[in-house]
Coordinates of C-alpha atoms and ligand atoms in Angstrom, one line a residue:
M1 CA 9.9 4.2 -42.9
P2 CA 6.4 5.6 -43.4
E3 CA 6.5 6.0 -39.7
G4 CA 9.5 8.1 -40.4
A5 CA 7.1 10.7 -41.9
S6 CA 4.8 10.8 -39.0
T7 CA 7.1 10.7 -36.1
P8 CA 9.8 13.4 -35.2
D9 CA 13.0 12.6 -37.0
P10 CA 16.1 11.9 -34.9
P11 CA 18.6 14.3 -35.9
R12 CA 21.0 11.7 -36.8
R13 CA 18.9 10.3 -39.5
L14 CA 18.2 13.9 -41.0
L15 CA 21.9 14.7 -41.1
R16 CA 22.5 11.2 -42.9
E17 CA 19.9 12.3 -45.5
V18 CA 21.4 15.6 -46.0
A19 CA 24.7 13.9 -46.5
G20 CA 23.0 11.5 -49.1
V21 CA 21.6 14.4 -50.9
W22 CA 25.1 16.2 -51.0
R23 CA 26.6 13.0 -52.3
L24 CA 23.9 12.8 -54.9
C25 CA 24.6 16.6 -55.8
W26 CA 28.2 16.0 -56.3
R27 CA 27.6 12.9 -58.3
A28 CA 25.2 14.4 -60.5
G29 CA 27.7 17.6 -61.3
A30 CA 30.8 18.3 -59.4
W31 CA 31.3 21.8 -61.2
L32 CA 27.8 22.7 -61.0
T33 CA 27.8 22.0 -57.3
V34 CA 30.8 24.3 -56.8
A35 CA 29.5 27.0 -59.2
Q36 CA 26.2 27.2 -57.3
L37 CA 28.1 27.3 -53.9
A38 CA 30.3 30.2 -55.3
S39 CA 27.3 32.1 -56.6
T40 CA 25.5 31.3 -53.2
V41 CA 28.1 33.0 -51.4
V42 CA 28.3 36.2 -53.7
T43 CA 24.4 36.5 -53.8
G44 CA 24.3 35.8 -50.0
L45 CA 26.5 38.9 -49.4
L46 CA 24.8 41.2 -51.9
P47 CA 22.0 42.8 -49.7
A48 CA 24.4 43.8 -46.9
A49 CA 26.6 45.4 -49.5
V50 CA 23.8 47.4 -50.9
A51 CA 22.5 48.5 -47.5
W52 CA 25.9 49.6 -46.5
Q53 CA 26.8 51.2 -49.8
T54 CA 23.5 53.2 -49.8
K55 CA 24.3 54.4 -46.3
L56 CA 27.7 55.6 -47.5
V57 CA 26.3 57.4 -50.3
I58 CA 23.5 59.1 -48.2
D59 CA 26.0 60.1 -45.5
A60 CA 28.3 61.5 -48.1
L61 CA 25.7 63.6 -49.7
A62 CA 24.4 64.7 -46.4
A63 CA 28.1 65.9 -45.5
G64 CA 28.4 67.5 -48.8
D65 CA 31.4 65.3 -49.9
H66 CA 30.4 64.9 -53.4
T67 CA 33.5 62.9 -54.5
A68 CA 32.9 60.3 -51.9
A69 CA 29.1 60.1 -52.8
F70 CA 30.3 59.6 -56.4
G71 CA 32.6 57.0 -55.5
S72 CA 30.2 55.1 -53.4
S73 CA 27.6 55.4 -56.1
V74 CA 29.8 53.7 -58.8
G75 CA 30.2 50.8 -56.2
L76 CA 26.6 50.7 -55.5
A77 CA 25.9 50.7 -59.3
A78 CA 28.4 47.6 -59.7
T79 CA 26.7 45.7 -57.0
G80 CA 23.4 46.5 -58.7
L81 CA 24.6 45.0 -62.0
V82 CA 25.8 41.7 -60.1
T83 CA 22.4 41.8 -58.3
A84 CA 20.5 42.0 -61.6
A85 CA 22.6 39.3 -63.4
F86 CA 23.1 36.7 -60.9
P87 CA 19.6 35.4 -60.3
H88 CA 19.3 34.4 -63.9
L89 CA 22.7 32.6 -63.9
I90 CA 21.8 30.7 -60.7
G91 CA 18.5 29.9 -62.2
Y92 CA 20.2 28.3 -65.2
L93 CA 22.7 26.4 -63.0
Q94 CA 19.9 25.1 -60.8
G95 CA 17.9 24.0 -63.7
E96 CA 20.8 22.2 -65.1
H97 CA 21.6 20.6 -61.8
R98 CA 18.0 19.5 -61.3
R99 CA 17.9 18.0 -64.6
R100 CA 21.0 15.9 -63.9
M101 CA 19.8 15.1 -60.3
D102 CA 16.3 14.0 -61.9
R103 CA 18.2 11.6 -64.4
L104 CA 20.4 10.2 -61.7
T105 CA 17.8 9.6 -59.1
Q106 CA 15.5 8.0 -61.7
D107 CA 18.2 5.9 -63.0
R108 CA 18.9 4.7 -59.3
L109 CA 15.2 4.2 -58.5
Y110 CA 14.4 2.1 -61.4
T111 CA 17.6 0.3 -61.1
A112 CA 16.7 -0.5 -57.6
V113 CA 13.0 -1.5 -58.5
G114 CA 14.3 -3.7 -61.5
S115 CA 16.7 -5.5 -59.2
F116 CA 13.8 -6.8 -57.1
Q117 CA 13.7 -10.3 -58.3
G118 CA 10.6 -11.6 -56.9
L119 CA 6.9 -10.4 -57.3
S120 CA 5.7 -10.3 -53.7
R121 CA 6.7 -6.6 -53.4
F122 CA 4.6 -5.6 -56.3
E123 CA 1.6 -7.3 -54.7
N124 CA 2.0 -5.3 -51.5
P125 CA -0.1 -2.2 -51.4
R126 CA 2.1 -0.8 -48.6
F127 CA 5.2 -1.1 -50.9
L128 CA 3.4 0.4 -53.7
D129 CA 2.5 3.3 -51.7
R130 CA 6.2 3.8 -50.8
L131 CA 7.1 3.3 -54.3
R132 CA 4.8 6.3 -55.4
M133 CA 6.2 8.4 -52.7
A134 CA 9.7 7.6 -54.0
T135 CA 9.0 8.3 -57.7
Q136 CA 7.4 11.6 -56.6
A137 CA 10.7 12.2 -54.8
T138 CA 12.7 11.8 -58.0
G139 CA 11.2 14.1 -60.6
A140 CA 9.5 17.2 -58.9
A141 CA 11.0 17.0 -55.6
V142 CA 14.5 16.8 -56.6
G143 CA 14.6 20.7 -57.2
P144 CA 13.4 21.7 -53.8
V145 CA 16.1 19.3 -51.9
T146 CA 19.0 21.2 -53.8
T147 CA 17.5 24.6 -54.2
G148 CA 16.4 24.2 -50.5
L149 CA 19.9 23.4 -49.5
F150 CA 21.8 26.3 -51.4
G151 CA 18.9 28.6 -50.5
V152 CA 19.3 27.9 -46.9
G153 CA 23.1 28.6 -47.1
R154 CA 22.3 31.9 -49.1
S155 CA 19.9 33.0 -46.6
V156 CA 22.1 32.2 -43.5
L157 CA 24.9 34.3 -45.2
T158 CA 22.5 37.2 -46.0
L159 CA 20.9 37.0 -42.5
L160 CA 24.2 37.0 -40.8
T161 CA 25.8 40.0 -42.6
L162 CA 22.5 42.0 -42.4
L163 CA 22.4 41.2 -38.7
L164 CA 25.9 42.4 -38.4
T165 CA 24.9 45.6 -40.1
L166 CA 21.7 46.0 -37.8
Y167 CA 23.9 45.0 -34.7
L168 CA 26.3 47.9 -35.5
L169 CA 23.4 50.2 -35.7
T170 CA 21.2 48.9 -33.0
P171 CA 21.9 45.7 -30.9
V172 CA 18.4 45.8 -29.3
M173 CA 16.4 45.7 -32.5
T174 CA 18.8 42.9 -33.7
A175 CA 17.6 40.9 -30.7
V176 CA 14.0 41.7 -31.4
V177 CA 14.3 40.3 -35.0
L178 CA 16.1 37.3 -33.9
V179 CA 13.4 36.4 -31.3
A180 CA 10.7 36.9 -33.7
A181 CA 12.5 34.4 -36.0
V182 CA 12.3 31.6 -33.6
P183 CA 8.5 30.7 -33.7
A184 CA 8.5 31.3 -37.4
L185 CA 11.1 28.7 -37.9
A186 CA 9.4 26.2 -35.6
A187 CA 6.0 26.8 -37.1
Q188 CA 7.3 26.4 -40.6
I189 CA 9.2 23.1 -39.9
S190 CA 6.0 21.7 -38.2
L191 CA 4.1 22.6 -41.3
A192 CA 6.5 20.9 -43.6
K193 CA 6.2 17.7 -41.5
R194 CA 2.4 17.9 -41.4
R195 CA 2.6 18.3 -45.3
V196 CA 4.5 15.1 -45.7
T197 CA 2.5 13.1 -43.3
M198 CA -0.6 14.2 -45.2
L199 CA 0.8 13.1 -48.3
A200 CA 1.8 9.7 -47.0
G201 CA -1.5 9.3 -45.6
L202 CA -3.3 10.3 -48.8
T203 CA -1.2 8.1 -51.0
P204 CA -3.6 5.0 -51.0
T205 CA -6.4 7.5 -51.8
M206 CA -4.6 9.1 -54.5
R207 CA -3.6 5.7 -56.0
R208 CA -7.2 4.7 -56.1
Q209 CA -8.2 7.9 -57.7
F210 CA -5.5 7.5 -60.4
F211 CA -7.0 3.9 -60.9
Y212 CA -10.5 5.1 -61.6
A213 CA -9.2 7.8 -63.8
Q214 CA -7.3 5.2 -66.0
L215 CA -10.4 3.0 -66.1
I216 CA -12.4 6.0 -67.5
T217 CA -9.7 6.9 -70.1
E218 CA -8.1 3.5 -71.1
V219 CA -9.0 1.9 -74.3
Q220 CA -8.7 -1.6 -72.7
A221 CA -11.4 -0.8 -70.3
A222 CA -13.5 1.3 -72.8
K223 CA -15.5 -1.6 -74.1
E224 CA -16.9 -2.8 -70.8
V225 CA -17.1 0.5 -69.3
R226 CA -19.5 1.5 -72.2
I227 CA -21.5 -1.7 -72.5
L228 CA -21.9 -1.9 -68.7
G229 CA -22.5 1.9 -68.4
L230 CA -19.7 1.9 -65.7
G231 CA -18.7 5.6 -66.6
D232 CA -20.9 7.5 -64.0
F233 CA -20.3 4.9 -61.3
L234 CA -16.5 5.0 -61.9
K235 CA -16.6 8.9 -62.0
G236 CA -18.6 9.0 -58.9
R237 CA -15.9 6.7 -57.2
L238 CA -13.3 9.1 -58.5
L239 CA -14.7 12.2 -57.1
T240 CA -15.4 10.5 -53.7
E241 CA -11.6 9.6 -53.6
L242 CA -10.7 13.2 -54.8
A243 CA -12.9 14.8 -52.2
G244 CA -11.0 12.7 -49.5
V245 CA -7.6 13.9 -50.9
Q246 CA -9.2 17.4 -51.0
S247 CA -10.3 17.4 -47.5
G248 CA -6.9 16.6 -46.2
E249 CA -5.5 19.3 -48.2
R250 CA -8.0 21.8 -47.1
R251 CA -7.1 21.0 -43.4
L252 CA -3.8 21.7 -43.9
D253 CA -4.3 24.7 -46.1
R254 CA -6.4 26.2 -43.1
R255 CA -3.4 25.5 -40.8
V256 CA -0.9 27.0 -43.2
M257 CA -3.2 30.2 -43.5
R258 CA -3.4 30.6 -39.8
T259 CA 0.1 30.1 -39.3
Q260 CA 1.4 32.3 -42.1
S261 CA -1.0 35.0 -41.2
A262 CA 0.4 35.2 -37.7
L263 CA 3.9 35.0 -38.8
A264 CA 3.3 37.9 -41.3
L265 CA 1.7 40.1 -38.6
L266 CA 4.6 39.3 -36.4
G267 CA 7.2 40.4 -39.1
A268 CA 5.1 43.6 -39.9
A269 CA 4.9 44.5 -36.2
V270 CA 8.8 44.1 -35.7
T271 CA 9.2 46.2 -38.8
G272 CA 6.9 49.0 -37.7
L273 CA 8.6 48.9 -34.3
G274 CA 11.9 49.2 -35.9
L275 CA 10.9 52.4 -38.0
L276 CA 9.4 54.1 -35.1
W277 CA 12.8 53.5 -33.4
A278 CA 14.8 54.8 -36.3
V279 CA 12.6 58.0 -36.6
R280 CA 13.1 58.6 -32.9
G281 CA 16.8 58.1 -33.4
V282 CA 17.1 60.7 -36.1
A283 CA 14.9 63.1 -34.0
V284 CA 17.1 63.0 -31.0
G285 CA 20.3 62.9 -33.1
E286 CA 21.5 59.4 -32.3
L287 CA 21.2 58.4 -35.9
S288 CA 22.3 59.9 -39.5
L289 CA 20.0 59.8 -42.4
G290 CA 22.4 57.2 -43.9
D291 CA 22.1 55.0 -40.7
V292 CA 18.5 55.2 -41.2
S293 CA 18.6 54.2 -44.8
A294 CA 21.0 51.3 -43.8
F295 CA 18.7 50.3 -40.9
V296 CA 15.5 50.2 -43.0
A297 CA 17.3 48.1 -45.8
A298 CA 18.8 45.8 -43.4
L299 CA 15.6 45.3 -41.4
A300 CA 13.7 44.6 -44.6
G301 CA 16.4 42.6 -46.0
A302 CA 16.9 40.6 -42.7
Q303 CA 13.1 39.9 -42.6
A304 CA 13.1 38.8 -46.3
A305 CA 16.1 36.6 -45.7
L306 CA 14.6 35.2 -42.6
V307 CA 11.3 34.3 -44.7
S308 CA 13.4 32.8 -47.3
L309 CA 15.6 30.8 -44.6
V310 CA 12.6 29.4 -42.9
D311 CA 11.0 28.6 -46.5
G312 CA 14.1 27.1 -47.5
I313 CA 14.5 24.9 -44.1
A314 CA 10.8 24.1 -44.4
S315 CA 10.8 23.1 -48.1
G316 CA 14.3 21.5 -47.8
H317 CA 12.9 19.4 -44.9
E318 CA 9.7 18.4 -46.7
A319 CA 11.7 17.5 -49.6
L320 CA 14.2 15.5 -47.5
L321 CA 11.2 13.7 -45.8
M322 CA 10.0 12.8 -49.3
F323 CA 13.6 11.9 -50.2
S324 CA 13.7 9.4 -47.4
Y325 CA 11.1 7.3 -49.1
Y326 CA 13.4 7.4 -52.2
A327 CA 16.5 6.6 -49.9
E328 CA 14.6 3.7 -48.6
V329 CA 13.3 2.1 -51.6
T330 CA 16.8 2.5 -53.2
S331 CA 18.4 0.7 -50.4
L332 CA 16.0 -2.1 -49.9
P333 CA 17.7 -5.5 -50.3
D334 CA 16.3 -7.9 -52.9
D335 CA 13.0 -9.4 -51.6
L336 CA 14.1 -12.8 -52.2
P337 CA 16.3 -14.0 -49.7
R338 CA 19.9 -14.7 -50.9
S339 CA 22.1 -17.5 -49.7
R340 CA 25.0 -16.1 -47.8
L341 CA 27.3 -18.4 -50.0
A342 CA 28.5 -17.6 -53.3
P343 CA 25.4 -18.5 -55.8
A344 CA 25.4 -22.1 -56.8
A345 CA 26.0 -22.4 -60.6
L346 CA 23.3 -23.6 -62.7
P347 CA 24.7 -25.8 -65.5
A348 CA 22.7 -26.9 -68.5
L349 CA 20.0 -29.2 -67.4
R350 CA 21.2 -32.7 -67.7
R351 CA 19.0 -34.9 -65.3
G352 CA 16.0 -32.9 -64.5
I353 CA 13.9 -30.4 -62.2
E354 CA 12.6 -31.9 -59.2
L355 CA 9.9 -30.5 -56.9
R356 CA 10.0 -32.0 -53.4
D357 CA 7.2 -31.7 -51.0
V358 CA 6.4 -28.0 -52.1
W359 CA 4.0 -26.2 -50.0
F360 CA 3.2 -22.6 -50.9
R361 CA 0.6 -19.8 -50.2
Y362 CA 0.8 -16.2 -51.5
D363 CA 0.5 -14.8 -47.8
E364 CA 0.5 -16.1 -44.3
S365 CA -3.3 -15.0 -44.1
H366 CA -4.1 -16.9 -47.4
P367 CA -5.1 -20.5 -47.9
W368 CA -2.4 -23.0 -49.2
V369 CA -2.3 -23.0 -53.0
L370 CA 0.2 -25.8 -53.4
R371 CA 0.1 -28.5 -50.7
G372 CA 3.1 -31.0 -50.9
V373 CA 3.7 -31.2 -54.5
D374 CA 6.2 -33.8 -55.4
L375 CA 7.0 -33.9 -59.2
T376 CA 9.9 -34.5 -61.4
I377 CA 10.4 -33.1 -64.9
L378 CA 13.1 -35.2 -66.5
S379 CA 15.4 -33.6 -68.9
G380 CA 14.1 -34.0 -72.5
A381 CA 10.7 -35.0 -71.4
T382 CA 7.5 -33.2 -72.0
V383 CA 5.3 -32.8 -68.8
A384 CA 1.7 -31.9 -69.0
L385 CA -0.1 -30.1 -66.2
V386 CA -3.8 -30.3 -66.1
G387 CA -6.4 -29.5 -63.6
L388 CA -9.4 -27.2 -62.9
N389 CA -9.2 -23.5 -62.6
G390 CA -7.5 -22.4 -59.3
S391 CA -5.9 -25.6 -58.8
G392 CA -2.4 -24.1 -58.7
K393 CA -0.9 -24.7 -62.2
S394 CA 0.1 -21.1 -62.9
T395 CA 1.4 -20.9 -59.3
L396 CA 3.6 -23.7 -59.8
V397 CA 5.2 -22.0 -62.9
K398 CA 5.8 -18.8 -61.2
L399 CA 7.5 -21.0 -58.3
L400 CA 9.6 -22.6 -61.2
C401 CA 10.8 -19.2 -62.1
R402 CA 11.5 -18.5 -58.6
F403 CA 9.1 -15.3 -58.4
Y404 CA 8.6 -16.7 -55.0
D405 CA 10.0 -19.3 -52.7
P406 CA 8.2 -22.4 -51.6
D407 CA 7.2 -22.2 -47.9
R408 CA 8.0 -25.7 -47.4
G409 CA 10.1 -28.1 -49.5
G410 CA 12.2 -27.0 -52.3
I411 CA 12.9 -27.1 -56.1
Y412 CA 16.1 -28.7 -57.4
W413 CA 17.6 -28.1 -60.6
D414 CA 19.9 -31.1 -61.2
G415 CA 19.9 -31.5 -57.5
V416 CA 20.9 -27.6 -57.0
D417 CA 18.3 -25.9 -54.8
I418 CA 17.2 -23.0 -56.9
R419 CA 17.1 -20.8 -53.8
H420 CA 21.0 -21.0 -53.9
A421 CA 21.2 -20.0 -57.5
D422 CA 21.2 -16.6 -59.0
P423 CA 17.7 -16.0 -60.1
A424 CA 19.0 -14.0 -63.0
Q425 CA 20.8 -17.0 -64.2
L426 CA 18.0 -19.3 -63.5
R427 CA 15.7 -17.0 -65.7
R428 CA 18.2 -17.2 -68.7
R429 CA 17.7 -20.9 -68.6
V430 CA 14.0 -20.8 -69.1
G431 CA 11.6 -19.7 -71.6
V432 CA 8.0 -19.0 -70.4
L433 CA 4.8 -18.1 -72.1
F434 CA 2.7 -17.0 -69.3
Q435 CA -1.1 -17.3 -69.1
D436 CA -1.4 -13.5 -68.6
F437 CA 1.4 -12.8 -71.3
M438 CA 2.2 -9.1 -72.2
S439 CA 1.3 -7.2 -75.4
Y440 CA 3.9 -4.5 -75.7
D441 CA 3.1 -1.1 -77.4
L442 CA 6.1 -1.8 -79.8
T443 CA 6.6 -3.0 -83.3
A444 CA 5.8 -6.5 -84.3
A445 CA 9.4 -7.3 -84.8
E446 CA 10.1 -6.0 -81.4
N447 CA 7.2 -7.8 -79.8
V448 CA 8.8 -11.0 -80.8
G449 CA 12.4 -9.9 -80.7
V450 CA 12.4 -9.0 -77.1
G451 CA 12.2 -12.5 -76.1
D452 CA 15.9 -12.6 -76.7
L453 CA 17.5 -9.2 -76.6
D454 CA 20.7 -10.1 -78.0
A455 CA 18.7 -11.2 -81.3
L456 CA 16.4 -8.1 -81.5
D457 CA 17.8 -7.3 -84.8
D458 CA 18.0 -10.7 -86.0
R459 CA 15.2 -10.5 -88.4
S460 CA 15.5 -14.1 -89.9
R461 CA 15.4 -15.7 -86.5
I462 CA 12.4 -13.5 -85.6
E463 CA 10.6 -14.6 -88.9
R464 CA 11.5 -18.3 -88.2
V465 CA 9.9 -18.3 -84.8
A466 CA 7.0 -16.3 -86.1
R467 CA 6.5 -19.0 -88.8
L468 CA 6.6 -21.6 -86.1
A469 CA 3.9 -19.8 -84.1
G470 CA 1.9 -19.5 -87.1
V471 CA 1.8 -15.7 -87.1
H472 CA 4.3 -14.9 -89.8
D473 CA 1.8 -14.3 -92.7
T474 CA -0.4 -12.2 -90.4
V475 CA 2.6 -9.9 -89.7
A476 CA 4.0 -9.8 -93.1
A477 CA 0.7 -8.6 -94.3
L478 CA 0.6 -5.6 -92.0
P479 CA 1.1 -2.0 -93.6
H480 CA 4.8 -2.0 -92.5
G481 CA 5.3 -5.7 -92.2
Y482 CA 7.4 -6.5 -89.2
D483 CA 8.1 -3.0 -88.6
T484 CA 4.3 -2.2 -88.1
P485 CA 3.6 -0.7 -84.5
L486 CA 1.4 -3.2 -82.6
T487 CA -0.4 -0.2 -80.8
R488 CA -2.7 2.6 -81.6
A489 CA -1.8 4.5 -78.4
F490 CA 1.8 5.7 -79.3
V491 CA 3.6 7.0 -82.5
L492 CA 6.7 5.0 -81.8
A493 CA 10.0 6.9 -82.0
G494 CA 11.8 6.3 -85.3
S495 CA 8.6 4.8 -86.9
D496 CA 6.4 6.3 -89.5
D497 CA 4.9 9.4 -88.0
D498 CA 1.6 8.3 -89.3
P499 CA -0.4 7.3 -86.1
A500 CA -2.9 5.4 -88.3
A501 CA -0.1 2.9 -89.2
G502 CA -0.4 1.4 -85.8
V503 CA -2.3 -2.0 -85.9
V504 CA -4.1 -3.8 -83.1
L505 CA -4.1 -7.6 -83.3
S506 CA -6.9 -10.0 -82.5
G507 CA -6.7 -11.8 -79.1
G508 CA -5.4 -15.2 -80.9
Q509 CA -3.0 -13.3 -83.1
W510 CA -1.6 -11.6 -79.9
Q511 CA -1.3 -15.0 -78.3
R512 CA 0.7 -16.4 -81.2
V513 CA 3.1 -13.1 -81.0
A514 CA 3.6 -14.0 -77.5
L515 CA 4.3 -17.6 -78.3
A516 CA 6.8 -16.6 -81.0
R517 CA 8.4 -14.3 -78.3
T518 CA 8.8 -17.2 -76.0
L519 CA 10.2 -19.6 -78.9
M520 CA 12.8 -16.9 -79.1
R521 CA 14.2 -18.7 -76.1
D522 CA 13.9 -22.2 -77.6
G523 CA 17.6 -22.9 -77.0
R524 CA 17.0 -22.6 -73.2
D525 CA 16.8 -25.6 -70.9
L526 CA 13.1 -25.6 -70.0
L527 CA 10.2 -24.3 -72.0
V528 CA 7.0 -23.6 -70.2
L529 CA 3.9 -22.9 -72.0
D530 CA 0.8 -22.1 -69.9
E531 CA -2.3 -22.1 -71.9
P532 CA -0.6 -21.4 -75.2
S533 CA -3.6 -22.1 -77.4
A534 CA -6.5 -21.1 -75.2
G535 CA -7.3 -18.2 -77.8
L536 CA -6.7 -20.1 -80.8
D537 CA -9.2 -21.4 -83.4
A538 CA -9.5 -25.1 -83.5
R539 CA -7.5 -25.3 -86.8
A540 CA -4.8 -23.1 -85.7
E541 CA -4.5 -25.0 -82.5
H542 CA -4.2 -28.3 -84.1
E543 CA -1.4 -26.9 -86.6
I544 CA 0.5 -25.0 -83.7
H545 CA 0.4 -28.1 -81.5
H546 CA 1.7 -30.2 -84.3
R547 CA 4.4 -27.9 -84.9
L548 CA 5.3 -27.5 -81.4
R549 CA 5.5 -31.2 -80.8
E550 CA 8.0 -31.6 -83.4
H551 CA 9.9 -28.4 -82.2
R552 CA 9.7 -29.7 -78.5
A553 CA 11.1 -33.1 -79.5
G554 CA 14.1 -33.8 -77.1
R555 CA 13.5 -30.5 -75.2
T556 CA 12.3 -30.4 -71.7
S557 CA 8.9 -28.6 -71.5
L558 CA 6.2 -28.1 -69.3
L559 CA 2.9 -27.6 -71.0
I560 CA -0.3 -26.5 -69.3
S561 CA -3.6 -26.7 -71.1
H562 CA -7.5 -27.3 -70.4
R563 CA -7.8 -28.9 -73.8
L564 CA -6.8 -32.4 -73.0
G565 CA -6.5 -33.4 -76.7
T566 CA -3.5 -31.1 -76.8
V567 CA -1.5 -32.9 -74.1
R568 CA -2.4 -36.5 -74.8
D569 CA 1.0 -37.4 -76.3
A570 CA 3.0 -35.8 -73.4
D571 CA 5.5 -38.0 -71.8
L572 CA 3.9 -37.4 -68.3
I573 CA 0.5 -36.0 -67.6
V574 CA 0.0 -34.6 -64.2
V575 CA -3.4 -33.8 -62.7
L576 CA -3.4 -31.2 -60.0
D577 CA -6.4 -30.7 -57.6
G578 CA -6.6 -28.2 -54.9
G579 CA -2.9 -27.8 -54.9
R580 CA -2.1 -31.7 -54.8
I581 CA -1.1 -34.1 -57.5
V582 CA -3.9 -36.5 -57.6
E583 CA -2.9 -38.6 -60.6
Q584 CA 0.1 -38.7 -62.9
G585 CA 0.9 -41.2 -65.9
G586 CA 0.8 -41.6 -69.6
H587 CA -2.5 -40.8 -71.5
D588 CA -3.4 -44.3 -72.0
Q589 CA -2.5 -45.5 -68.5
L590 CA -4.6 -42.6 -66.9
L591 CA -7.5 -43.5 -69.2
A592 CA -7.3 -47.1 -68.2
A593 CA -7.0 -45.9 -64.5
G594 CA -10.6 -44.4 -64.9
G595 CA -10.0 -41.5 -62.6
R596 CA -10.4 -37.8 -62.7
Y597 CA -8.3 -37.5 -66.0
A598 CA -10.4 -40.1 -67.8
R599 CA -13.5 -38.5 -66.7
L600 CA -12.4 -35.1 -67.9
F601 CA -11.3 -36.5 -71.1
A602 CA -14.5 -38.4 -71.6
M603 CA -16.5 -35.2 -70.9
Q604 CA -14.5 -33.2 -73.4
A605 CA -14.6 -35.9 -76.2
A606 CA -18.5 -36.3 -75.6
G607 CA -18.8 -32.5 -76.0
Y608 CA -16.9 -32.5 -79.4
Q609 CA -19.0 -35.6 -80.5
A610 CA -22.2 -34.0 -79.5
V611 CA -21.2 -31.0 -81.7
E612 CA -20.3 -33.3 -84.6
V613 CA -23.5 -35.3 -84.5
G614 CA -25.6 -32.0 -83.8
Ligands
ATP1 N1 -0.8 -13.2 -56.9 C1 -1.6 -13.8 -56.2 N2 -2.0 -13.5 -54.8 C2 -2.8 -14.2 -54.2 N3 -3.4 -15.4 -54.5 C3 -3.1 -15.8 -55.8 C4 -2.2 -14.9 -56.8 N4 -2.4 -15.8 -57.9 C5 -3.1 -16.6 -57.7 N5 -3.7 -16.7 -56.5 C6 -4.6 -17.8 -56.1 O1 -4.0 -19.0 -56.3 C7 -4.8 -20.0 -56.5 C8 -4.3 -20.7 -57.6 O2 -4.3 -19.8 -58.8 P1 -3.5 -20.3 -60.3 O3 -3.3 -19.1 -61.0 O4 -2.0 -21.0 -60.0 O5 -4.5 -21.4 -60.6 P2 -4.5 -22.0 -61.9 O6 -4.3 -23.6 -61.7 O7 -3.3 -21.6 -63.1 O8 -5.8 -21.8 -62.5 P3 -6.5 -21.5 -64.2 O9 -6.5 -22.6 -64.9 O10 -7.5 -20.6 -64.0 O11 -5.2 -20.8 -64.9 C9 -6.3 -19.4 -56.8 O12 -7.0 -19.5 -55.7 C10 -5.8 -17.9 -56.9 O13 -6.9 -17.1 -56.3
MG2 MG1 -3.5 -20.6 -64.7

C-alpha cells in the first residue's frame, strides 16, 4: 500500500475507495447524507439562477418594462436570500457529518488495531508508519473526503449550468473556458499525488521528530535528560528531523506556487479575453446589456466553479489517498495465522503445558533466541525458570501467551497446539505479570481492578489481592485511598478536581500494584510471574514470596527470578542458557549435580554471607 501512494492509482482502485467512502458516509448518517446531497443540488444551481435573473432585470430595465424588471428583481432577491442562508446550513451539516464520520472511522480503526493478536506488527517500523498515516486519515482528513465529494458534485452542477448559460451566449468562449480547465485539473491532481507521496515519505522523519519532542517533554525522561544534560542534544536532533520535514514541504510549496501562479494567469487571461469579446459584442450590437451582465457573471462564476472543482477533486483525491492507508489498516487480517478449521476449544488445564522443540527468533535476520526448548509445565506444579540476562526467559513467556508463534516446534495445552486455539481464549486462561509491566495513569483501584474487568468495581476482591501483594496498607494511606489517581499527569474524569491529589508510587510499590493486578486473575489456569520481586526490598520479597507460595499451592505457575533463593522450593527448576535448557530438576538435585545452577546459587549465597560477615 505505501507504493499505492507513489505510483499512479488504477482507476478501479480509486473507484473502490470512493465507494468505500460513500458507504461510510451513509453509515455515519443517512439523513445527513441525503440533506447534504439536496443542499448540494440547490447551491449548485444558484450561480446560474443569479446570472440569468440579473440578465432578465437589466434587459427589462433597458427595454423600459418596469413591471417585468420588478418581478425578476423579486426572484433575484429570493435567490439572494437562499444564497445567503445555505452556506451556513451546509456548514453545520458538514460539521455534524464530519464528527460522526470521525467517530465511526476511529471506532473502526482502533477496533482493527485492537484485533491484531500478535506483537510483531507493533515492532515493525513500516507498519507503524502506515498506522500513523491511517490515524491521520481519521480525524483531520475525514472532513476533506466528504466535503471534497459533495464539493465536487456542487461544482460540477454549477459549472454545467453556467457553461450552458455561456454557451447560449457564446459557444466559442465556452470552448476556451473548457480548454483552459484541462491543464488546471491535471496539474492539481498531480500536486495532490505529490503531497501524499511527500507525507508518506516524511512519516518516518515525523515520527522520529515526535519521539525527540516526547523525550524532552515527558516526565519519565526528565530525570535522565537533566542529569546527563541531554536537552540540547535531543533538541538538536529534533531540529534536524524538522529541517528534513520542512525541506520536503518547501520543495512541494515551490512547485505549488509555480503551478498555481501559472493557472491563475491562465484564468485571468481567459477572463480578460472574454471581457474584450463581450464589449466588442455590445459595440457591434450583437449583445444586449443584460447579455453582457449574464456573460460576466457566468464567466466569473464558471471560473470560480472550475477552481473549486479542481480544488475539490485535488483535495478529495489527496484525502482518498490518505484514506487508502486507513482502508488498508482496517482490512488487514490478524497478524497471527489462524487455522482454517474452527478454533480448538481450550478446556481448563488438566494435564499440563508442553513445549516441544521450540525454536524462535524475532525476525529472520535476527539470531535464534530459543533453540529447541523442550519443557513440560505439569498442571498444579510450580516451575521456575532461571538464567542469565538475555537467555530467553521473557521471550518464552511471550510465546506461552502466543504473542508470536514459534518458528519450529509447538506449544501444547493439554495436547492442543495453541496455534489452533483462539488467542483470546488462551489469554483468558492465563494471568501474567510481565517484567516490563504497565503503570496506568488511573486510580489505585482501577490499576488493580483492570486485571479482571468484570471485577473492576469489586472493592473487596481488589483489597484482598492488594493485601496478598503487600500493597494494601500503602494504598489505604493515600489521600483518597483506593480512589487516589496514581498519576500526576492527568486530572481523572469523575475524580477530585484537585490535580495535587494524584500520587506517584515508588518503583517497588508499583511492582506490588502490578502483582496485585495479576493476582486478580488468580482463578486462571496458569499464573506467570516474570521477576515479580526485582524491585522489592529484602523483607518485602521474603514476605511476598511466602504469601505467594501458600497462594500458589496447587495452582500451575511459572516463576522467573534472578534471586535463586526465591525459587528453591519450586517443583521444577529449569536453567536456560543461550536459548537452550541446560539443566532441570529440583533444588537439591541441581545443587548435588554441581552444575551451572549450583555455581550460581553458591555465588549468590557467598554474596549474602560476605555482606553478613562484613
Ligand atoms: N521484541 C524483540 N525484538 C527483537 N529482539 C528481542 C526482542 N525482545 C527480546 N529480544 C532479544 O531476545 C533475547 C532474549 O531476550 P529475553 O527478554 O527473552 O531475555 P531474558 O532471559 O528475559 O533476559 P532478562 O534476564 O534480562 O530479563 C535478547 O537477546 C534480546 O535482545
Ligand atoms: Mg526477561
